[in-house]
PDB file of C-alpha atoms and ligand atoms in Angstrom:
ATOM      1  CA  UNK A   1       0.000   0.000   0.000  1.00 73.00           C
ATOM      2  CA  UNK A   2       1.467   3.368  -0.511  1.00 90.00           C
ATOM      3  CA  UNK A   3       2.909   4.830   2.485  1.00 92.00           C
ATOM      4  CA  UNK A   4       1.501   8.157   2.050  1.00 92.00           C
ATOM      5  CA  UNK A   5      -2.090   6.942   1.783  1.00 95.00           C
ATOM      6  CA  UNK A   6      -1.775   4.531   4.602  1.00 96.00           C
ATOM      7  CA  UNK A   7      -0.379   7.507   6.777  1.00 97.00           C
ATOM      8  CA  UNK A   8      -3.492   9.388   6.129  1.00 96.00           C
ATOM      9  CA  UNK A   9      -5.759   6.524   6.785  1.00 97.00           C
ATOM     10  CA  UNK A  10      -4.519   5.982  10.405  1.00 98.00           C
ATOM     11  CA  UNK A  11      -4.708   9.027  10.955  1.00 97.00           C
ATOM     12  CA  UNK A  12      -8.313   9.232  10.464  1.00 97.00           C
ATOM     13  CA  UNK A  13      -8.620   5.972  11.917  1.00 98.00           C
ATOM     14  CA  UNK A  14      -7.508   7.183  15.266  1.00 98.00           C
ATOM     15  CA  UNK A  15      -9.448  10.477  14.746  1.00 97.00           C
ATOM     16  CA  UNK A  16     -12.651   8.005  14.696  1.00 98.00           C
ATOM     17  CA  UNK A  17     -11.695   6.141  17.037  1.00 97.00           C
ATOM     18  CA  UNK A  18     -10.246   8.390  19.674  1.00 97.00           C
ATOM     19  CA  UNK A  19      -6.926   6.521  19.750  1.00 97.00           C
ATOM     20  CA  UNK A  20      -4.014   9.343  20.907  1.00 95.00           C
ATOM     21  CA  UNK A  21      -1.380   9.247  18.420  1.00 96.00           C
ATOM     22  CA  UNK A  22       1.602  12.134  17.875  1.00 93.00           C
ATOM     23  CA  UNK A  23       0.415  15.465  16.826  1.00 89.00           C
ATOM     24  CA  UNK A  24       1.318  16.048  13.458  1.00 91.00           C
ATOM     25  CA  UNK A  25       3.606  18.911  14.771  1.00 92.00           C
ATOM     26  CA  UNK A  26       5.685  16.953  17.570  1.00 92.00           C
ATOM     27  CA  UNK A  27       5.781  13.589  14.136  1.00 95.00           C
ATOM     28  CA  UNK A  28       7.754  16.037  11.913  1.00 96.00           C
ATOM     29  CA  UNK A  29       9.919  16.851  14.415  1.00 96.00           C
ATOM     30  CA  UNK A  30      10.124  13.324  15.495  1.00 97.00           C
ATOM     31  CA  UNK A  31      11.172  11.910  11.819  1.00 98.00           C
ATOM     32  CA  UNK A  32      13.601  14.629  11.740  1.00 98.00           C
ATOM     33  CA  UNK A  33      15.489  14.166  14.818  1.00 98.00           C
ATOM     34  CA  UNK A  34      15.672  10.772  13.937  1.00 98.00           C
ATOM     35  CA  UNK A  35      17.111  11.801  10.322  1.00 98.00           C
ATOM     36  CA  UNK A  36      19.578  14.514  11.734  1.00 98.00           C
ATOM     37  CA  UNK A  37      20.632  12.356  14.635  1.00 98.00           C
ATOM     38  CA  UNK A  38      21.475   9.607  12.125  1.00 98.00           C
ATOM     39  CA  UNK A  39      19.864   7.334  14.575  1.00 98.00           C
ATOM     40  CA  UNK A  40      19.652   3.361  13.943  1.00 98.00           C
ATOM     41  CA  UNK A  41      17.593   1.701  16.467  1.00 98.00           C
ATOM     42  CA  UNK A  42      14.606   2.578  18.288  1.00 98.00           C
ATOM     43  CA  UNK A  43      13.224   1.689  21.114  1.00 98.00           C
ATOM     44  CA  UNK A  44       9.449   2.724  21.624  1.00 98.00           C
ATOM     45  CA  UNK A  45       7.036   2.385  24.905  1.00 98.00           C
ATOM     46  CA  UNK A  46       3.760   2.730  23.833  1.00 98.00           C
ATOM     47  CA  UNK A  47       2.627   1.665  19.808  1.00 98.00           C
ATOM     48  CA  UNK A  48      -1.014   2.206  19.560  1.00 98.00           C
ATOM     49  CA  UNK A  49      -1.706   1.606  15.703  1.00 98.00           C
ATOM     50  CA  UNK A  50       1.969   1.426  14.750  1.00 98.00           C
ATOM     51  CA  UNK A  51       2.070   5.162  13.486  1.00 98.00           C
ATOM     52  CA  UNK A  52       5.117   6.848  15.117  1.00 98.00           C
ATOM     53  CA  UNK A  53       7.154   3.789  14.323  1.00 98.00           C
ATOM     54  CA  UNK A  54       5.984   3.744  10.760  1.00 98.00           C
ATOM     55  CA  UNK A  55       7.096   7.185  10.562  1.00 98.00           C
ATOM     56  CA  UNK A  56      10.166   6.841  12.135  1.00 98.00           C
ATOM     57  CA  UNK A  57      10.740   3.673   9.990  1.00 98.00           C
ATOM     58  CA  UNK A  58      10.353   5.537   6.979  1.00 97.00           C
ATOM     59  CA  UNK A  59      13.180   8.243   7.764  1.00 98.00           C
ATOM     60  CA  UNK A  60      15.925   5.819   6.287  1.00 98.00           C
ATOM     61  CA  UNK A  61      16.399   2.078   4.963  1.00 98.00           C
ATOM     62  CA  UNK A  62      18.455   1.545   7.950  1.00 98.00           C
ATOM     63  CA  UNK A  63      16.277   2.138  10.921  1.00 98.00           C
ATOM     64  CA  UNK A  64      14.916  -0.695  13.156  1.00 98.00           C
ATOM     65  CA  UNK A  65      12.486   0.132  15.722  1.00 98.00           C
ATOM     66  CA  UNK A  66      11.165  -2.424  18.846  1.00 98.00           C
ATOM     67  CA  UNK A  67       7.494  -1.322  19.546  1.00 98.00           C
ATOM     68  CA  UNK A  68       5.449  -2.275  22.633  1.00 98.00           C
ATOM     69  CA  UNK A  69       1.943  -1.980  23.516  1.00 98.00           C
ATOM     70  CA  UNK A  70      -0.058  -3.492  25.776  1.00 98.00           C
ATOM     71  CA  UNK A  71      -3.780  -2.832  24.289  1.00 98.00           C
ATOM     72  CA  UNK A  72      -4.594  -5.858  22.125  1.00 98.00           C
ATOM     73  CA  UNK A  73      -6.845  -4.469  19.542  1.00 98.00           C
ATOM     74  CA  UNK A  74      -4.222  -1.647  18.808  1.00 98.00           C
ATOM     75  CA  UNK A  75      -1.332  -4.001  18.811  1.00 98.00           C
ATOM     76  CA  UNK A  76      -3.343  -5.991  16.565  1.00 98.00           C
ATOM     77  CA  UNK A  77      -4.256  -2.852  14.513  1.00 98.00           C
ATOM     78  CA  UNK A  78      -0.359  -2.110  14.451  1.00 98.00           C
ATOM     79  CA  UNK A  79       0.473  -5.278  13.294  1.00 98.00           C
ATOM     80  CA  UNK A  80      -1.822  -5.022   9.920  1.00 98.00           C
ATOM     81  CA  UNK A  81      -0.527  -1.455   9.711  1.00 98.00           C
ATOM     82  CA  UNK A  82       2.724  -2.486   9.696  1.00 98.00           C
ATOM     83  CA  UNK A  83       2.381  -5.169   7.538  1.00 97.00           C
ATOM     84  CA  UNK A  84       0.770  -2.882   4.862  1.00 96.00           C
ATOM     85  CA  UNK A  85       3.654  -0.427   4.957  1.00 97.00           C
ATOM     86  CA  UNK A  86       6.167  -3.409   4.251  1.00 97.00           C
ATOM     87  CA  UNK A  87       8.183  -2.743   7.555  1.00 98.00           C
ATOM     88  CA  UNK A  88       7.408  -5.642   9.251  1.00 97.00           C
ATOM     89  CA  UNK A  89      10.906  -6.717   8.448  1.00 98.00           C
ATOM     90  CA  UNK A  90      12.176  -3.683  10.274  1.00 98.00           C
ATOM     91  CA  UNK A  91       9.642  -3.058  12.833  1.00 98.00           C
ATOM     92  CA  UNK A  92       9.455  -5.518  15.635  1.00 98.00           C
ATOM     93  CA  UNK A  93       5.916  -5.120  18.006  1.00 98.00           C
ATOM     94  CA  UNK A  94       5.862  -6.335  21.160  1.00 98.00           C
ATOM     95  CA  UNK A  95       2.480  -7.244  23.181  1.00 98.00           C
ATOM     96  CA  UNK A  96       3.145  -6.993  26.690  1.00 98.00           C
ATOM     97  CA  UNK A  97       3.177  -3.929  29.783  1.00 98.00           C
ATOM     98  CA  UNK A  98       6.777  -2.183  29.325  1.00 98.00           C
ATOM     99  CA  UNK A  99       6.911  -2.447  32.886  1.00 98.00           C
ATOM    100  CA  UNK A 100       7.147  -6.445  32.523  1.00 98.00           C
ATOM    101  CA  UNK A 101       9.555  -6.115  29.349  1.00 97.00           C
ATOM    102  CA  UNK A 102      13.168  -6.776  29.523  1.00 97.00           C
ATOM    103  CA  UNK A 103      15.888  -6.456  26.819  1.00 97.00           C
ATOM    104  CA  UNK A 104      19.793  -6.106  26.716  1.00 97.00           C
ATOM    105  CA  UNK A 105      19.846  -4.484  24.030  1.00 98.00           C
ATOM    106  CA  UNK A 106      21.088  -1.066  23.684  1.00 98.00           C
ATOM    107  CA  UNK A 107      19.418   1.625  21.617  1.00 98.00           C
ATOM    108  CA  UNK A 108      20.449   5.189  19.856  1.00 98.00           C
ATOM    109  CA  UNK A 109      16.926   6.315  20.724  1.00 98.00           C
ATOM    110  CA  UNK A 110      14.384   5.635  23.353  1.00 98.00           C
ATOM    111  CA  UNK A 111      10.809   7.173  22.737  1.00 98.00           C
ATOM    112  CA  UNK A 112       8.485   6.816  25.125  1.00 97.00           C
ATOM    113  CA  UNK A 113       4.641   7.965  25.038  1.00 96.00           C
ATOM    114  CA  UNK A 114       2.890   5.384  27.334  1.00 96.00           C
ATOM    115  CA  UNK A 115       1.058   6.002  30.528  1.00 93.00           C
ATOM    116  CA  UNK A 116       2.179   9.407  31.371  1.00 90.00           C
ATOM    117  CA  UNK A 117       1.519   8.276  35.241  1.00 91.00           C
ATOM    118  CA  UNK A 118       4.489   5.570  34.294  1.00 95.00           C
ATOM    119  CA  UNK A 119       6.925   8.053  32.492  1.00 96.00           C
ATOM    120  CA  UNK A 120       9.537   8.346  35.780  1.00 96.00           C
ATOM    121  CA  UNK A 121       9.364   4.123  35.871  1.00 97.00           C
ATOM    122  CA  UNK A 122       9.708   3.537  32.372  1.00 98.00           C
ATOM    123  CA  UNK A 123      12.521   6.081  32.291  1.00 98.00           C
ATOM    124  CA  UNK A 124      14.581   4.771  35.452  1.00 97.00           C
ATOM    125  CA  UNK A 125      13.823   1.277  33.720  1.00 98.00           C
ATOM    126  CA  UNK A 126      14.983   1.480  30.215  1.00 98.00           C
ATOM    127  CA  UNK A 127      17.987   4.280  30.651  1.00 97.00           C
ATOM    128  CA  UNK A 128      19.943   0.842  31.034  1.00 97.00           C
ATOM    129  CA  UNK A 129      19.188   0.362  27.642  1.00 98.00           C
ATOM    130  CA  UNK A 130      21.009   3.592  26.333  1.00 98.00           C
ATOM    131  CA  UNK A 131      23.959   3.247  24.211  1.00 97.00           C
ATOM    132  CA  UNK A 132      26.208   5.897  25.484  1.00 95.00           C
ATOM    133  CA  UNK A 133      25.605   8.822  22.932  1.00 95.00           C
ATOM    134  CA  UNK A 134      21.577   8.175  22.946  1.00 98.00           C
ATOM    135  CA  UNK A 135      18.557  10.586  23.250  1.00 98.00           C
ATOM    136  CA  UNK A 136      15.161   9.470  25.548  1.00 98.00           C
ATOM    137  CA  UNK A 137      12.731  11.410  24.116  1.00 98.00           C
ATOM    138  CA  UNK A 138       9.625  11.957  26.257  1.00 96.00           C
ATOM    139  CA  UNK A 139       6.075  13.380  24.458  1.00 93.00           C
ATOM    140  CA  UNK A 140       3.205  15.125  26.206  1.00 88.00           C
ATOM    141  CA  UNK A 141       5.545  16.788  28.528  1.00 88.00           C
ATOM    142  CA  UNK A 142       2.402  19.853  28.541  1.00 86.00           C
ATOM    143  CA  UNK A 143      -0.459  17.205  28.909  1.00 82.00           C
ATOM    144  CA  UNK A 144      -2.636  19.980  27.005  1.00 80.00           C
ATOM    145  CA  UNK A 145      -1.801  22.574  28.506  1.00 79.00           C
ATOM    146  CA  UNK A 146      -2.347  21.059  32.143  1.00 77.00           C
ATOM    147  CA  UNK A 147       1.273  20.708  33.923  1.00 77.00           C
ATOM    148  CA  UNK A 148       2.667  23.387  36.088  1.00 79.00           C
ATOM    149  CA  UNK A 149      -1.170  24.949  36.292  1.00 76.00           C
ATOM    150  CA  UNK A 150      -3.904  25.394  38.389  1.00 78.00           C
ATOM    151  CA  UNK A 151      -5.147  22.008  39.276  1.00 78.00           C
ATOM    152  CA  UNK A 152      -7.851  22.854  41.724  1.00 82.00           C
ATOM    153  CA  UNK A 153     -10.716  22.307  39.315  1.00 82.00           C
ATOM    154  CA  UNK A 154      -9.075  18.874  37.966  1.00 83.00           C
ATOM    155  CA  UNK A 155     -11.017  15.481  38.713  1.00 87.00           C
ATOM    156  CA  UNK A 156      -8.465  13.219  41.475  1.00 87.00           C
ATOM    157  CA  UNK A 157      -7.662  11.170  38.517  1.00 88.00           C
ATOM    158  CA  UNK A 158      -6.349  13.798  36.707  1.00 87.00           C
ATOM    159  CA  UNK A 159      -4.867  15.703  39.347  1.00 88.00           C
ATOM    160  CA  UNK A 160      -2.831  12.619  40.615  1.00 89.00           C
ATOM    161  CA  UNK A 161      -1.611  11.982  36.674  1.00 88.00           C
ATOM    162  CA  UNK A 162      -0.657  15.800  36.034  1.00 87.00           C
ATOM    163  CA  UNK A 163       1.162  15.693  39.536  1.00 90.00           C
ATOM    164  CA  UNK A 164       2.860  12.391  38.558  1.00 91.00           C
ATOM    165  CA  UNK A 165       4.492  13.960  35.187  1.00 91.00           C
ATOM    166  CA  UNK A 166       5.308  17.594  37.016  1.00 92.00           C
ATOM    167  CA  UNK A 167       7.234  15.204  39.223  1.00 94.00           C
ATOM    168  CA  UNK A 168       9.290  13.388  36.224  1.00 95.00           C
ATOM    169  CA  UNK A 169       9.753  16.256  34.911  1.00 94.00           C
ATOM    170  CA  UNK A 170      10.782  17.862  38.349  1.00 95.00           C
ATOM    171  CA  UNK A 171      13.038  15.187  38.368  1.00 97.00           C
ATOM    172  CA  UNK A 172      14.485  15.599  35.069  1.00 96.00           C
ATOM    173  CA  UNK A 173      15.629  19.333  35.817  1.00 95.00           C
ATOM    174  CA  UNK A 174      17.661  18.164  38.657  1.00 96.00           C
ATOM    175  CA  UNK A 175      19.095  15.195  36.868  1.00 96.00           C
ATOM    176  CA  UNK A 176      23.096  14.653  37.804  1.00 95.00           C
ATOM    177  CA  UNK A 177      23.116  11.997  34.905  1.00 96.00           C
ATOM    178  CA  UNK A 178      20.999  13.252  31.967  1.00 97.00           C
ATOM    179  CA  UNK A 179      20.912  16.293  30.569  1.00 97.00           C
ATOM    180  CA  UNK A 180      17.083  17.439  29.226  1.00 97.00           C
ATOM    181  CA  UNK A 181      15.949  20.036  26.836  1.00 96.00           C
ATOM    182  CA  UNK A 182      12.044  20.817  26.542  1.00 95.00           C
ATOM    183  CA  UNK A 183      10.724  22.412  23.243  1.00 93.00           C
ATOM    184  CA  UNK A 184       7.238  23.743  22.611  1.00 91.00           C
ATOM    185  CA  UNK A 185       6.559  21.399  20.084  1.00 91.00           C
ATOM    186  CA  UNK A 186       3.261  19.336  19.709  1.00 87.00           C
ATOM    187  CA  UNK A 187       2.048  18.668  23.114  1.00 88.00           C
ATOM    188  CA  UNK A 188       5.764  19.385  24.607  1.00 91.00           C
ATOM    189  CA  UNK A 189       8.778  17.287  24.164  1.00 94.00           C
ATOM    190  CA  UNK A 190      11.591  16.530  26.227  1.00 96.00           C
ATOM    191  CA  UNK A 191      14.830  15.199  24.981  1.00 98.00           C
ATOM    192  CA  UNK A 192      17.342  13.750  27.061  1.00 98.00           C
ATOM    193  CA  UNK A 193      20.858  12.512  26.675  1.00 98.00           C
ATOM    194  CA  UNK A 194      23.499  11.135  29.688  1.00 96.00           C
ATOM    195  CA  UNK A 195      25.737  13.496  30.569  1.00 94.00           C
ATOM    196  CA  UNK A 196      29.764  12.094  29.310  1.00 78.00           C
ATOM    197  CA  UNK A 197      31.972  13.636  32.542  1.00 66.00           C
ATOM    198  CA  UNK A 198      32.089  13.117  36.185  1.00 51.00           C
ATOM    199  CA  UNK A 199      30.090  14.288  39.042  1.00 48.00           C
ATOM    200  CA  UNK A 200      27.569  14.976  36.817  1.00 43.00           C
ATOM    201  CA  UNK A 201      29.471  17.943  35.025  1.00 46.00           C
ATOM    202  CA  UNK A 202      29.138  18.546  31.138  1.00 46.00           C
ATOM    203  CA  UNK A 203      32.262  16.743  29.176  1.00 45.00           C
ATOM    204  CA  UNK A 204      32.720  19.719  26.991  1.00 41.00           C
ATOM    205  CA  UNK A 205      33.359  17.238  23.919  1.00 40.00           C
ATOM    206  CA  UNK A 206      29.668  16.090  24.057  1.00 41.00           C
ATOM    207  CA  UNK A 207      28.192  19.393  22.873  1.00 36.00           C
TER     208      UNK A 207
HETATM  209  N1  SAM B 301       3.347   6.445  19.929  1.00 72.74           N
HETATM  210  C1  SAM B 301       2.021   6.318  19.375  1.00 72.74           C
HETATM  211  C2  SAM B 301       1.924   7.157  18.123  1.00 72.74           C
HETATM  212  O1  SAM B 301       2.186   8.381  18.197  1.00 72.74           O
HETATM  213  O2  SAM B 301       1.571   6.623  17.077  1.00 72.74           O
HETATM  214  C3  SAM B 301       0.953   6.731  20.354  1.00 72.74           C
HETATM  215  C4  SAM B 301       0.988   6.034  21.651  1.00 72.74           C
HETATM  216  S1  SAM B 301      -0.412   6.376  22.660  1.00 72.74           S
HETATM  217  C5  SAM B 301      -0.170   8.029  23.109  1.00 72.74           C
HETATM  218  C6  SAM B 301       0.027   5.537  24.135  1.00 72.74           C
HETATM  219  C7  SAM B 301      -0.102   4.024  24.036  1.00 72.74           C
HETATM  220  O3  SAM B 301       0.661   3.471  25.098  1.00 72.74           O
HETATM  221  C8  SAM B 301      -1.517   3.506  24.192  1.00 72.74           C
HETATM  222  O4  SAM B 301      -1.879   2.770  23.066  1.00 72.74           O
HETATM  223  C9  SAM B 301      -1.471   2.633  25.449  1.00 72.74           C
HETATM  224  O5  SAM B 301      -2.243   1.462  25.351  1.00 72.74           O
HETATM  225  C10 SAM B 301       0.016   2.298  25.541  1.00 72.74           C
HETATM  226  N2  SAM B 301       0.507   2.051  26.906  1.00 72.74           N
HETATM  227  C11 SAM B 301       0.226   2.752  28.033  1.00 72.74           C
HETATM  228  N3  SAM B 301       0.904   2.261  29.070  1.00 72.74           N
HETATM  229  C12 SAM B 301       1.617   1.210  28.588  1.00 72.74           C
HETATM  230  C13 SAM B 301       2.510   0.277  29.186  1.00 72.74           C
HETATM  231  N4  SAM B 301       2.780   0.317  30.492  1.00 72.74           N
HETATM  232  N5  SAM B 301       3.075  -0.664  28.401  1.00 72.74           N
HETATM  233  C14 SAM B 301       2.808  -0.712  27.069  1.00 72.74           C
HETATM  234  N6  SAM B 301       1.959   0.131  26.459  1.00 72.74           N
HETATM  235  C15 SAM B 301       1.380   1.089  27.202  1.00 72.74           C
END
């Protein structure tokens, strides 16, 4: 199926079906961090309908992504997607909670846009996975608009969740090992990479 049309399709798919996948905004910059980065191997927590990793497939020949997702029906839904774009070869899916998913491998890029109430677990889990010079990129840093703002009016549900990710990202400011940039892209974005020198300082030759 042409990739172009099959982009357009999930995205109306998930329109209909209220399934949250990347704003188109935070996808373009996405593909081309992955391009500029040069980056090889993904690692991604959360698939829905395969369409970040069909997009970040499609940046170069040479990009392999592992995918998980815990939903059935949109794993299953990623699978056909995937099929269809003639990445299956390159994108691997995984059924299964990240939480309960283990893998030595070691990735340029980790991506994760899961259950933001799981971001500080999945990112204390996975950093292990990291090769040395690699980026964890975190989405929906803003949650619409709702971090860092009144929460008064917010349901307990929602107030717990928007406390949970002002807390990760609390705790990404004052991280000794990673350094994090935000941009105001899509629903906010943070990129992080390990710091290189000791006690937490900047190695100069990593800028
Ligand atoms: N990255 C996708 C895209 O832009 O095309 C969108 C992912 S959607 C925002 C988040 C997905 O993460 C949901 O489909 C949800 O089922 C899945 N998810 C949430 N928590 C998870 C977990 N602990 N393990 C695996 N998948 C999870």
């Amino acid at each position: 199926m042409d990739t172009e049309y099959l982009i357009r399709k999930m995205e109306k798919y998930a329109d209909e079906k209220g399934i949250p996948i990347m704003e188109k905004e935070g996808i373009s910059f996405l593909s081309e961090f992955v391009k500029l980065n040069k980056i090889k191997n993904v690692l991604e927590i959360g698939s829905a309908i395969g369409y970040s990793a069909i997009n970040m497939a499609l940046v170069s020949d040479d990009v392999m992504v592992t995918t998980i997702e815990r939903d059935k029906d949109r794993y299953i839904e990623a699978v056909k997607n995937i099929k269809n774009a003639n990445l299956d070869h390159r994108i691997t899916l995984v059924l299964a909670d990240a939480l309960d998913f283990n893998t030595n491998e070691k990735f340029d890029l980790i991506f994760i846009d899961a259950a933001k109430s799981q971001y500080l677990k999945f990112f204390n889990k996975f950093s292990k996975n990291l090769n040395p010079k690699g980026y964890i990129v975190t989405d929906n840093i803003k949650f619409h608009g709702l971090t860092f703002y009144d929460k008064t009016k917010l349901s307990r549900n929602l107030r717990q969740m928007v406390g949970k990710l002002e807390n990760f990202i609390n705790f990404l400011c004052d991280n000794k090992e990673f350094k994090t940039r935000f941009f105001n892209i899509g629903d906010g974005i943070a990129i992080s990479r390990r710091r290189l020198g000791n006690n937490g300082q900047d190695n100069p030759k990593n800028k």
